[in-house]
PDB file of C-alpha atoms in Angstrom:
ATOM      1  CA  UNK A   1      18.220  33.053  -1.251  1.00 45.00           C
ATOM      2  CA  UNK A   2      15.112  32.953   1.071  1.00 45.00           C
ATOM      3  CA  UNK A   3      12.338  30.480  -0.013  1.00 46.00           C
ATOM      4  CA  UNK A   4      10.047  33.569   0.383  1.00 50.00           C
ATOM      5  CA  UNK A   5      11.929  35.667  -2.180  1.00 49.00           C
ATOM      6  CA  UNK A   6       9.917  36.753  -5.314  1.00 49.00           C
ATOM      7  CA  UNK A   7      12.439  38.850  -6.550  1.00 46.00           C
ATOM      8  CA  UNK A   8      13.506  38.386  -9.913  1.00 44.00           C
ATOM      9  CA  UNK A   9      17.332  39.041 -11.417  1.00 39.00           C
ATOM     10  CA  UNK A  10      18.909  39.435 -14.618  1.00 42.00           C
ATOM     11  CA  UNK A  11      21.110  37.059 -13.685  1.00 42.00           C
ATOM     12  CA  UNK A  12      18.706  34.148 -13.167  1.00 46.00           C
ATOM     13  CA  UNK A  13      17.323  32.331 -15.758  1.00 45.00           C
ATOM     14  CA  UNK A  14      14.051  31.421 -14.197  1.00 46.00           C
ATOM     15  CA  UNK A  15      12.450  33.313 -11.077  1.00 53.00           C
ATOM     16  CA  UNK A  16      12.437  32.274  -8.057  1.00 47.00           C
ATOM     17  CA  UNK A  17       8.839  30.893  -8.196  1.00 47.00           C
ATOM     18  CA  UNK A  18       9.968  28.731 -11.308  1.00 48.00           C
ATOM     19  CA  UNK A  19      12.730  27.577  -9.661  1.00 44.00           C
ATOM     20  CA  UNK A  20      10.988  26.654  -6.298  1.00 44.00           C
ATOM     21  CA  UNK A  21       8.524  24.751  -7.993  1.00 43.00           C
ATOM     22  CA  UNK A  22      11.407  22.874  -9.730  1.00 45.00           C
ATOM     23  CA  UNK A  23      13.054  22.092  -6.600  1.00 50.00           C
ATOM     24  CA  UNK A  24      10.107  20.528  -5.186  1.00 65.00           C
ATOM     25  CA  UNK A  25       9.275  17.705  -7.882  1.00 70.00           C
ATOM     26  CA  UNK A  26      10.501  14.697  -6.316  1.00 76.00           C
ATOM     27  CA  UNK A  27       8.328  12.137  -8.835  1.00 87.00           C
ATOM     28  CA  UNK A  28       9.998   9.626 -10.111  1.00 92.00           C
ATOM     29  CA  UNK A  29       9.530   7.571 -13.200  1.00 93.00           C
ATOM     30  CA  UNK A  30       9.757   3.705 -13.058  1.00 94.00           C
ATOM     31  CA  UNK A  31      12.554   1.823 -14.782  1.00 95.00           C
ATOM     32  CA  UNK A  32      12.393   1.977 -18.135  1.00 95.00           C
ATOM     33  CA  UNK A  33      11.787  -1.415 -18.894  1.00 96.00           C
ATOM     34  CA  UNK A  34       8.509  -1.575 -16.474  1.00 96.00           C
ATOM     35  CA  UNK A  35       5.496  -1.538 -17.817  1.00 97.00           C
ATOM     36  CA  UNK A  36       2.808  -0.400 -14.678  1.00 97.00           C
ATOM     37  CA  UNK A  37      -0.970   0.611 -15.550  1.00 96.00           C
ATOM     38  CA  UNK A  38      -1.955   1.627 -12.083  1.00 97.00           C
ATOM     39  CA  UNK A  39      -0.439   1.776  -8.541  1.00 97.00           C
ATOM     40  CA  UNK A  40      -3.129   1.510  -5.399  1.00 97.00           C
ATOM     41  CA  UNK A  41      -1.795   2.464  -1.888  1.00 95.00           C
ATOM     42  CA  UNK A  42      -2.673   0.841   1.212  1.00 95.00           C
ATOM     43  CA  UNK A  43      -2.047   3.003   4.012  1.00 91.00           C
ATOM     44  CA  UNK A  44      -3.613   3.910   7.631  1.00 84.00           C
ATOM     45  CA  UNK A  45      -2.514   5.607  10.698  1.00 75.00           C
ATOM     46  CA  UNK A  46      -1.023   3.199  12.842  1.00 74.00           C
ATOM     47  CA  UNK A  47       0.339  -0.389  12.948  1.00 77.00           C
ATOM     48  CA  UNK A  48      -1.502  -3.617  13.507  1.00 79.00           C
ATOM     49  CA  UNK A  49      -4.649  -2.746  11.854  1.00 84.00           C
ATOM     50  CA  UNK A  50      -3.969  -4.922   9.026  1.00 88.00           C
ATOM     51  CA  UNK A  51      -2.823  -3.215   5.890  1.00 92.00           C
ATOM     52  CA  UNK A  52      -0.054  -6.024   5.144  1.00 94.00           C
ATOM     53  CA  UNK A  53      -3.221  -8.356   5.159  1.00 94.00           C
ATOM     54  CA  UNK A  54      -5.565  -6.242   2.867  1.00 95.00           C
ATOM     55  CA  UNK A  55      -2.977  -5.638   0.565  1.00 96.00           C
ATOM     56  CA  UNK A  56      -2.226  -9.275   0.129  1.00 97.00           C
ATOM     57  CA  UNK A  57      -6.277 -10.159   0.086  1.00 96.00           C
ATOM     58  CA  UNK A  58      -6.486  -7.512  -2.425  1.00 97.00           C
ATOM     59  CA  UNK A  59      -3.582  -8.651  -4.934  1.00 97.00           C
ATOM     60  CA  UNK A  60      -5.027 -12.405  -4.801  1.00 97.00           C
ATOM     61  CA  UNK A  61      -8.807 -11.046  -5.571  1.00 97.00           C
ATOM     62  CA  UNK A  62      -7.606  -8.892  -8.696  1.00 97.00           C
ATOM     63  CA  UNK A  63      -5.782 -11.757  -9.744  1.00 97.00           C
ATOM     64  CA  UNK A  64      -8.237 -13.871  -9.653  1.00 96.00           C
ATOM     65  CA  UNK A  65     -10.168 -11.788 -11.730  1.00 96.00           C
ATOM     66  CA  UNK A  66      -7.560 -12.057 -14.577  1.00 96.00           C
ATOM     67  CA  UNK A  67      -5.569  -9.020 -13.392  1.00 97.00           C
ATOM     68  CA  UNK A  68      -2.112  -9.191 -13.469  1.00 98.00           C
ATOM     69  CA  UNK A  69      -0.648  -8.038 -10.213  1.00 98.00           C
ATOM     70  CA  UNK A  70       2.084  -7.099  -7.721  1.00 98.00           C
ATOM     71  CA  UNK A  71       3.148  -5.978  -4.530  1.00 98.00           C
ATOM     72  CA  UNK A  72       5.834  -3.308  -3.125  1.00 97.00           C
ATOM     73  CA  UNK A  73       6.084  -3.938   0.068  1.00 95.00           C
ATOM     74  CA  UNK A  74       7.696  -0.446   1.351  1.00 93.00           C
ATOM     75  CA  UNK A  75       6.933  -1.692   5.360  1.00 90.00           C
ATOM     76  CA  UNK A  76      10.952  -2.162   5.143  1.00 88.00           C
ATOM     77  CA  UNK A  77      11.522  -2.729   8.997  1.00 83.00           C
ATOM     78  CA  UNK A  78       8.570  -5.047   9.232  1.00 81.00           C
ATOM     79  CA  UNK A  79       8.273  -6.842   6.028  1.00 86.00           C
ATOM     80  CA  UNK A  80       5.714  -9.476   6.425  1.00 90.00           C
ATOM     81  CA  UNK A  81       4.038  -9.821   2.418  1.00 95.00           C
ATOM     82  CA  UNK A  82       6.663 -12.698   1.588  1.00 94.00           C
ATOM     83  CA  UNK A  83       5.840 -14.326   4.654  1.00 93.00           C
ATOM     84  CA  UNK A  84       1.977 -14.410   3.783  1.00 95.00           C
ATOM     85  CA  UNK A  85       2.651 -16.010   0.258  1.00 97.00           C
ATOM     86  CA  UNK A  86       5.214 -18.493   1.255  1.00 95.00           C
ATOM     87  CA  UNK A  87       7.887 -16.745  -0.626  1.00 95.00           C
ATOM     88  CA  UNK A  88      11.348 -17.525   0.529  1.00 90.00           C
ATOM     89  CA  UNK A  89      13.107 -17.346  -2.669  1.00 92.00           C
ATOM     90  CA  UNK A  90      15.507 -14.242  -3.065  1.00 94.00           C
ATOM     91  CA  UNK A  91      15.247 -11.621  -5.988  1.00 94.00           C
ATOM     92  CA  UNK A  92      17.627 -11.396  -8.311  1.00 94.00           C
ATOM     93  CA  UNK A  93      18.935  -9.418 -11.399  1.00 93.00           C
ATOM     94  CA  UNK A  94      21.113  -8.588 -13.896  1.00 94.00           C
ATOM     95  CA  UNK A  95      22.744  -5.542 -15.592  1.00 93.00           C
ATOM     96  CA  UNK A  96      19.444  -3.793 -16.907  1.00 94.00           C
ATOM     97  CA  UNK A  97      17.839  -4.349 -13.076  1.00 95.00           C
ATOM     98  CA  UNK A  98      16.127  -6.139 -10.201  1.00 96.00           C
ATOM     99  CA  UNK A  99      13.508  -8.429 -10.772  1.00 97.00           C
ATOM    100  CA  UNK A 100      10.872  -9.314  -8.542  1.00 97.00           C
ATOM    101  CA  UNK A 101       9.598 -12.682  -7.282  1.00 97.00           C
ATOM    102  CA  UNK A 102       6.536 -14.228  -8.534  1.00 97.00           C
ATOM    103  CA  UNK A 103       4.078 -16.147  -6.249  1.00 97.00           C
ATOM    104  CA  UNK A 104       2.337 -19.553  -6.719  1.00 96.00           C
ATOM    105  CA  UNK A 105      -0.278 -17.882  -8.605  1.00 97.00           C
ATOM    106  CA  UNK A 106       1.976 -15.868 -10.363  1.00 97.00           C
ATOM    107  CA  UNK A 107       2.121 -12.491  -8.431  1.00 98.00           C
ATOM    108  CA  UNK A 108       5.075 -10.368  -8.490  1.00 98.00           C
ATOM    109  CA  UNK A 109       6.143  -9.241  -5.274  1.00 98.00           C
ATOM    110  CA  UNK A 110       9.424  -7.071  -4.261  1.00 97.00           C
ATOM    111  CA  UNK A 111      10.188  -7.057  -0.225  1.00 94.00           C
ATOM    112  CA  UNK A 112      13.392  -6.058   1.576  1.00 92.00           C
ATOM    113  CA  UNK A 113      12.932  -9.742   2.967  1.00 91.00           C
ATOM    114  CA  UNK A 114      13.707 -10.656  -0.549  1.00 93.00           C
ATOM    115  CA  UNK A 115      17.294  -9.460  -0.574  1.00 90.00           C
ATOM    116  CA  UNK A 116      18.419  -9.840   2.965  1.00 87.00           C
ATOM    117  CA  UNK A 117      20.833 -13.112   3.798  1.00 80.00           C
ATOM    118  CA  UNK A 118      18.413 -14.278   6.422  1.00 78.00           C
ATOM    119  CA  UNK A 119      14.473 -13.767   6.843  1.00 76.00           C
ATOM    120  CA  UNK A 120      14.537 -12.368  10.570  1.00 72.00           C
ATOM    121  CA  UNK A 121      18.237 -10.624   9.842  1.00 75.00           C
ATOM    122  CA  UNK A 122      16.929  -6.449  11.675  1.00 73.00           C
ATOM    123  CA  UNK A 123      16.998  -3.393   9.197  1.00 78.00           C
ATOM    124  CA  UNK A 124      18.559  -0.784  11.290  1.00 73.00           C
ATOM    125  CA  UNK A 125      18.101   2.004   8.655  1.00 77.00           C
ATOM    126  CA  UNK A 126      17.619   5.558   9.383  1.00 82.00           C
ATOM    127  CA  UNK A 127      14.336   6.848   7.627  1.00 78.00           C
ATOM    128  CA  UNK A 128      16.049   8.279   4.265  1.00 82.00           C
ATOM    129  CA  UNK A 129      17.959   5.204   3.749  1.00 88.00           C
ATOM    130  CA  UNK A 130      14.275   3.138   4.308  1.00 86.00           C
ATOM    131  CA  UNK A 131      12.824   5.776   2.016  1.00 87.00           C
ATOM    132  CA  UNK A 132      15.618   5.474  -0.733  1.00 90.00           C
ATOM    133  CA  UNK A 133      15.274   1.984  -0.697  1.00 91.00           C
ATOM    134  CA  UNK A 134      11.522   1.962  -1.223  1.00 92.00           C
ATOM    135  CA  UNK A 135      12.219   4.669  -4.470  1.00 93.00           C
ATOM    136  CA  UNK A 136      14.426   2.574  -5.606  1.00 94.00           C
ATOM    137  CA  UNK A 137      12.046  -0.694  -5.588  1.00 94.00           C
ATOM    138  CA  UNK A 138      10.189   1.866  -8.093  1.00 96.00           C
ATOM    139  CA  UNK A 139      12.958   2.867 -10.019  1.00 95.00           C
ATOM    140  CA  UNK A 140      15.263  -0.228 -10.227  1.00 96.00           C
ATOM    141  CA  UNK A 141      13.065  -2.971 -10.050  1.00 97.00           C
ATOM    142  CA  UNK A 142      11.570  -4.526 -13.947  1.00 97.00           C
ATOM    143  CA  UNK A 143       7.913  -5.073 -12.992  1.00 97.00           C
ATOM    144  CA  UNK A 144       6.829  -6.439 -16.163  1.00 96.00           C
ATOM    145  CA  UNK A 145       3.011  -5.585 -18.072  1.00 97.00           C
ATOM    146  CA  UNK A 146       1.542  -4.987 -14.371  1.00 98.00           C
ATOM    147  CA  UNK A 147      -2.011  -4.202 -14.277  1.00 97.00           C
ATOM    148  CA  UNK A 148      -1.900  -3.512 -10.784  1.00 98.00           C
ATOM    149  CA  UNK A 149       0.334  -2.723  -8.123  1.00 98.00           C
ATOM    150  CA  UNK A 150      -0.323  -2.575  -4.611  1.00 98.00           C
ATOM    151  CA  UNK A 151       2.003  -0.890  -2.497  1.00 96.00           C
ATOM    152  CA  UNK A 152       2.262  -1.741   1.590  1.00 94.00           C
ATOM    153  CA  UNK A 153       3.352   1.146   3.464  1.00 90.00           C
ATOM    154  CA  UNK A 154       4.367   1.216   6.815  1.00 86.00           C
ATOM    155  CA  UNK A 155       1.973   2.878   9.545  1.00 80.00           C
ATOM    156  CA  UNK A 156       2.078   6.691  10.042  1.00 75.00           C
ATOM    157  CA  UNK A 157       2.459   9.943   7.981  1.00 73.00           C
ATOM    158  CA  UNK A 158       6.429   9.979   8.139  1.00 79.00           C
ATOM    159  CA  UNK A 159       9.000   9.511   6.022  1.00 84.00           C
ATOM    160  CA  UNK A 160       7.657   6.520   3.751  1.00 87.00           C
ATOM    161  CA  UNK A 161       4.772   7.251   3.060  1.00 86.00           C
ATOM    162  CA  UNK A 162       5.728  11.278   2.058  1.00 87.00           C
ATOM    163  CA  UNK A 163       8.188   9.580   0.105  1.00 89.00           C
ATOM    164  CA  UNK A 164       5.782   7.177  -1.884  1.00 90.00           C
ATOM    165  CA  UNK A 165       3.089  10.007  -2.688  1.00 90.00           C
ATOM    166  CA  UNK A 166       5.963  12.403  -3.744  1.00 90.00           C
ATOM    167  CA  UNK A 167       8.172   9.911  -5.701  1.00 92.00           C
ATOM    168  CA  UNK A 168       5.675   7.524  -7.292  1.00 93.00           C
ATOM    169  CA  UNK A 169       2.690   7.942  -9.182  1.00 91.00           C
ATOM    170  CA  UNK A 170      -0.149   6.854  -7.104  1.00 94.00           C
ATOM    171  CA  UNK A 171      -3.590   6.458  -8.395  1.00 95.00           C
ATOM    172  CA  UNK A 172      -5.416   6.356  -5.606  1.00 95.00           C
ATOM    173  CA  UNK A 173      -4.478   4.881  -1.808  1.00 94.00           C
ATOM    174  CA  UNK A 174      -7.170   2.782   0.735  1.00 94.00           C
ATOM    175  CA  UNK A 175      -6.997   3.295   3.931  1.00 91.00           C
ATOM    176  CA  UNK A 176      -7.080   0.463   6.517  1.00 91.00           C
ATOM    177  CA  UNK A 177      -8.811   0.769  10.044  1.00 87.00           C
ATOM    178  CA  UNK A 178     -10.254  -1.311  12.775  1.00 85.00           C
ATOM    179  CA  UNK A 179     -13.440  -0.514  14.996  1.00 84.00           C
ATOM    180  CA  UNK A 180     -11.577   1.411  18.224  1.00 76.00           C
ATOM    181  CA  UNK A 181     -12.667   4.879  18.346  1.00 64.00           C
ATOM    182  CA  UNK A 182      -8.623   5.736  18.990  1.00 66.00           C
ATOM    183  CA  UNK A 183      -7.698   4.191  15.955  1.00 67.00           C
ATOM    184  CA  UNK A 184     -10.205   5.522  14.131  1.00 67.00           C
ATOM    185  CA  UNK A 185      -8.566   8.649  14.893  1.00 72.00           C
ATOM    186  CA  UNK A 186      -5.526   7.997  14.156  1.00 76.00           C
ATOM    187  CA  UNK A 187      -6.453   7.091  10.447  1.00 76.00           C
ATOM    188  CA  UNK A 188      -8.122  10.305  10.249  1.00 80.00           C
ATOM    189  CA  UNK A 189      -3.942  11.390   9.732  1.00 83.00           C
ATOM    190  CA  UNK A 190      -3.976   9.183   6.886  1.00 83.00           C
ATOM    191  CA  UNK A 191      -7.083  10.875   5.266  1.00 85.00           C
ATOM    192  CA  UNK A 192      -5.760  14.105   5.649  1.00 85.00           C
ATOM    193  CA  UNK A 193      -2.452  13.392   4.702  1.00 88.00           C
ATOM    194  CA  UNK A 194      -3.919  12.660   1.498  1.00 87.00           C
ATOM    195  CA  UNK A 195      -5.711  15.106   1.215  1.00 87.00           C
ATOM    196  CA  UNK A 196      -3.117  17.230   1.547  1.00 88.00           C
ATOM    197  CA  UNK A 197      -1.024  15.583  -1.029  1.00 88.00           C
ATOM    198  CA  UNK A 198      -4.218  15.623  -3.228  1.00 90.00           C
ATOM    199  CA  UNK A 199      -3.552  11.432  -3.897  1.00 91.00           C
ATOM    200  CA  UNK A 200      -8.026  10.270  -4.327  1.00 92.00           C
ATOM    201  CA  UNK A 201      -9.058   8.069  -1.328  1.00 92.00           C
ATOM    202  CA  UNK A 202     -10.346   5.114  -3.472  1.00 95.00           C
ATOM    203  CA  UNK A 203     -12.433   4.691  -0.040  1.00 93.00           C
ATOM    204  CA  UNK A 204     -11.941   3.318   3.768  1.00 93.00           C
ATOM    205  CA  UNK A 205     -11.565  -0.937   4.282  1.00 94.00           C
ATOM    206  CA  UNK A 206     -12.766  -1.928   8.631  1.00 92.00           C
ATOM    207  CA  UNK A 207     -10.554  -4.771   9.358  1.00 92.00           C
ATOM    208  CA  UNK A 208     -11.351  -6.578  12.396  1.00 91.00           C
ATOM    209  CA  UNK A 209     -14.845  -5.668  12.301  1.00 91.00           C
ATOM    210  CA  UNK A 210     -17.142  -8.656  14.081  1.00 92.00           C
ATOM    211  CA  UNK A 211     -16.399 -12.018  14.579  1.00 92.00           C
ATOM    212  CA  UNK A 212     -19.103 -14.491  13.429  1.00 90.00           C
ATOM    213  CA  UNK A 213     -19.708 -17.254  15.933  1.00 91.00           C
ATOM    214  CA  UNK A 214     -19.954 -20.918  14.291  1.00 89.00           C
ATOM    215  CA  UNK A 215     -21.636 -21.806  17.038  1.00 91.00           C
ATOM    216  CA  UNK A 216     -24.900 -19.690  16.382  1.00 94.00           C
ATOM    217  CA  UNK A 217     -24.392 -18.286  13.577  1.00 90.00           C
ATOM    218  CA  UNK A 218     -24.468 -14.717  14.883  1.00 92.00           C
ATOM    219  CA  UNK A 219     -21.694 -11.380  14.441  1.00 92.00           C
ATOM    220  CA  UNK A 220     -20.210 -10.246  17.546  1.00 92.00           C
ATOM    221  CA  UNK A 221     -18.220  -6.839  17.710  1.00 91.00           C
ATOM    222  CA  UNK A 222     -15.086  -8.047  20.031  1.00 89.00           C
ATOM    223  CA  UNK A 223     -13.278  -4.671  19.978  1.00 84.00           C
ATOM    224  CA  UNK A 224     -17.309  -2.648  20.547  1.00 81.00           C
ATOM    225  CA  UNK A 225     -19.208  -0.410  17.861  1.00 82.00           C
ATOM    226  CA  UNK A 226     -17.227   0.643  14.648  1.00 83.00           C
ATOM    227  CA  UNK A 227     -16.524   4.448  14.169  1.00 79.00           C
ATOM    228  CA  UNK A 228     -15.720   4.051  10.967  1.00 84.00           C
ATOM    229  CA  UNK A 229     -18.970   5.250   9.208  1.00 86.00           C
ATOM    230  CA  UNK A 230     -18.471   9.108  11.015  1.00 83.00           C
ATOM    231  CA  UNK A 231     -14.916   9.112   9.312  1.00 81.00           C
ATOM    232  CA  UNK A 232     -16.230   8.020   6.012  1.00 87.00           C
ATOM    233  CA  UNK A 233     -19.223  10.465   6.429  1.00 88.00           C
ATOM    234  CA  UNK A 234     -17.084  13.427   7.207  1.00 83.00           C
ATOM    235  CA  UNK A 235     -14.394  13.218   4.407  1.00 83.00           C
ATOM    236  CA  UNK A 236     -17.139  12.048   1.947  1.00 88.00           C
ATOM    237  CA  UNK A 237     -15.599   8.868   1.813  1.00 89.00           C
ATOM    238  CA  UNK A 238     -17.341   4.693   1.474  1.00 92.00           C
ATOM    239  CA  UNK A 239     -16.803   2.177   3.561  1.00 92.00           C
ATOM    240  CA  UNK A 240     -16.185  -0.237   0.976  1.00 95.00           C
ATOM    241  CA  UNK A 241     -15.374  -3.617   2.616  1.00 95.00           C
ATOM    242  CA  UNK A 242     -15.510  -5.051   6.058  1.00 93.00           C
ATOM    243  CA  UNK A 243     -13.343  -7.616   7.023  1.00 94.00           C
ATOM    244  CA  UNK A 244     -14.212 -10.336   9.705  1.00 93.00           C
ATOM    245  CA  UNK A 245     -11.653 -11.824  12.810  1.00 92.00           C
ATOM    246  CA  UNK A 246     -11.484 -14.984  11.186  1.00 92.00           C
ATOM    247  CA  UNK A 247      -9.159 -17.670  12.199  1.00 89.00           C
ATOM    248  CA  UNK A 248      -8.878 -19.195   8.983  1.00 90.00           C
ATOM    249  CA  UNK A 249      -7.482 -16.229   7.493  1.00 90.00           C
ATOM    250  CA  UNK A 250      -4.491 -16.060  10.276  1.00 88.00           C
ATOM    251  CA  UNK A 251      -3.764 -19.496   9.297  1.00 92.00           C
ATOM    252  CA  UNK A 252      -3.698 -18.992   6.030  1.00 93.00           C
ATOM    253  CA  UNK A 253      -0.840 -16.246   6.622  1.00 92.00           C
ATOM    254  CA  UNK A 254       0.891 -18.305   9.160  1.00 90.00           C
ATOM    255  CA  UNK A 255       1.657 -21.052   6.595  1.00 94.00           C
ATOM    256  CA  UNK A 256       2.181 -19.149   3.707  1.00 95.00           C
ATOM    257  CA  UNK A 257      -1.213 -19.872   1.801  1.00 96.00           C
ATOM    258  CA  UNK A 258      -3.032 -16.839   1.132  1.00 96.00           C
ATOM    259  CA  UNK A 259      -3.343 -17.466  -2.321  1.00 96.00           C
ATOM    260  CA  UNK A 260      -5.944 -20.389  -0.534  1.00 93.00           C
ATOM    261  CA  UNK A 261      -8.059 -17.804   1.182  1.00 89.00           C
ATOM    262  CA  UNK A 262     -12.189 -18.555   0.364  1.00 87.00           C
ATOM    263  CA  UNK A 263     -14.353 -15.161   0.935  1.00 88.00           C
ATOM    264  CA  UNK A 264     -15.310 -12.150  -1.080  1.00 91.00           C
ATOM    265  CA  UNK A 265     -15.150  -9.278   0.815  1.00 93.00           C
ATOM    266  CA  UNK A 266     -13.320  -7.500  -0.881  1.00 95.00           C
ATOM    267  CA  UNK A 267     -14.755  -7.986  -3.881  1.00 95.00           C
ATOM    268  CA  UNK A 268     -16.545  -4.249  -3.670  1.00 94.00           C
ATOM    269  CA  UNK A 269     -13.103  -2.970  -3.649  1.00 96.00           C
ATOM    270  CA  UNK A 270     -12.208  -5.142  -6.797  1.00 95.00           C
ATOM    271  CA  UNK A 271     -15.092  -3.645  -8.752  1.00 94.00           C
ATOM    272  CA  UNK A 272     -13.967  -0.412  -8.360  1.00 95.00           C
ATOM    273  CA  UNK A 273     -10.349  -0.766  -9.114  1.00 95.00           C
ATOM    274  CA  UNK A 274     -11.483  -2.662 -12.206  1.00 93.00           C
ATOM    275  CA  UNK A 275     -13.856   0.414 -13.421  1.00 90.00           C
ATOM    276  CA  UNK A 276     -10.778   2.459 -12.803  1.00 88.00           C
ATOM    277  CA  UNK A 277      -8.366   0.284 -14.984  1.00 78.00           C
ATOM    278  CA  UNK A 278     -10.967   0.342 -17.825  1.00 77.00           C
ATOM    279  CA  UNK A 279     -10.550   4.568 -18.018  1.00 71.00           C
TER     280      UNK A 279
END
């Protein structure tokens, strides 16, 4: 029968409206013995901008705070939140489920990385199987009296990310950019891909953003003037962090030690994700 039908028959028990609407809940609940107060997004509109980054910044700064948190890394063909932690320790489970892996500071963490045989072993998925595979780090994995989850996607509007906002119960998503005018574009998908899938825009993070000079002390924009301000100002959105190019951070990631980062700029994200766990 045509989508567009809104015939009714005897013979159905629910219209067609009814059953269309039934047809389209994808949502998911977690496993049953999970326990997950709220789940923040990190998304944007293209790749290297530094979501996997901001996400991991993020999860340390809530902990820190006395929050427990976790990650879902669902960037399954370029998996790089072990890597950042120094996790090389594979999940493991049992008859009730999967369990994730907990960081040196206790963060719980679930990556594709985290069940392959070898770190740099290729996933050469097709985007359903990537997509089932992220549901299924909702809906098979024990996450365990999580205050906070953070959730990595992969760049774009395609099938992942649909995915995540249909299956999973997001609370609200950030979206990651950095100063070029064509990126800032490109995120402007992201915003209006949530829009459209009415998931709240907890507000916009500018990775990349200036480098500070040790040398004098002063900020220098390396990639020119950020753009990020008209996106924010058209969608009603804040700008609520910006991040600098900072070396120390990169090494930090390279060896495994983010947990070691020193700065707090993201600590105006932390605020408000910590009013929101309080409603």
């Amino acid at each position: 029968m045509s989508e567009n039908c809104n015939q009714s028959y005897s013979s159905c028990s629910e219209d067609c409206a009814e059953r269309k609407e039934q047809r389209n809940d994808f949502s998911e609940k977690p496993h049953e013995m999970s326990s997950i107060k709220k789940v923040i997004g990190v998304v944007s509109g293209k790749g290297g901008v530094g979501k996997s980054l901001v996400t991991s910044m993020l999860a340390v700064t809530m902990n820190r705070m006395g929050f427990h948190t976790a990650i879902l890394d669902a960037d399954v063909t370029g998996p790089s939140i072990p890597k950042a932690f120094g996790v090389k320790e594979k999940a493991t489970g049992n008859e009730f489920g999967l369990f994730p892996v907990k960081t040196k500071t206790g963060i719980d963490i679930m990556s594709v990385n985290l069940l392959l045989e070898n770190d740099t072993d290729p996933v050469v998925w097709r985007g359903p199987i990537i997509a089932g595979t992220v549901k299924q780090f909702w809906t098979d994995v024990i996450w365990s009296d999580v205050d906070f989850m953070f959730i990595d996607m992969p760049p774009g509007t395609g099938d992942v990310p649909l995915t995540v906002f249909q299956s999973i119960a997001v609370d609200g998503i950030l979206v990651v950019t950095s100063p070029q005018e064509l990126v800032s574009m490109i995120v402007l998908k992201a915003v209006k891909m949530a829009e459209m899938m009415n998931i709240p825009i907890v507000g916009l993070v500018e990775n990349m953003s200036y480098f500070k000079c040790p040398d004098n002390d002063k900020d220098y924009q390396i990639f020119g003037d950020s753009h990020i301000e008209e996106i924010a100002n058209k969608h009603n959105l804040s700008v609520l962090a910006k991040l600098p190019i900072d070396p120390k951070i990169s090494v930090a990631c390279d060896k495994g030690m983010i947990e070691r980062f020193d700065g707090n700029w993201l600590d105006p994200v932390a605020k408000i994700l910590e009013k929101m766990e309080e409603k």
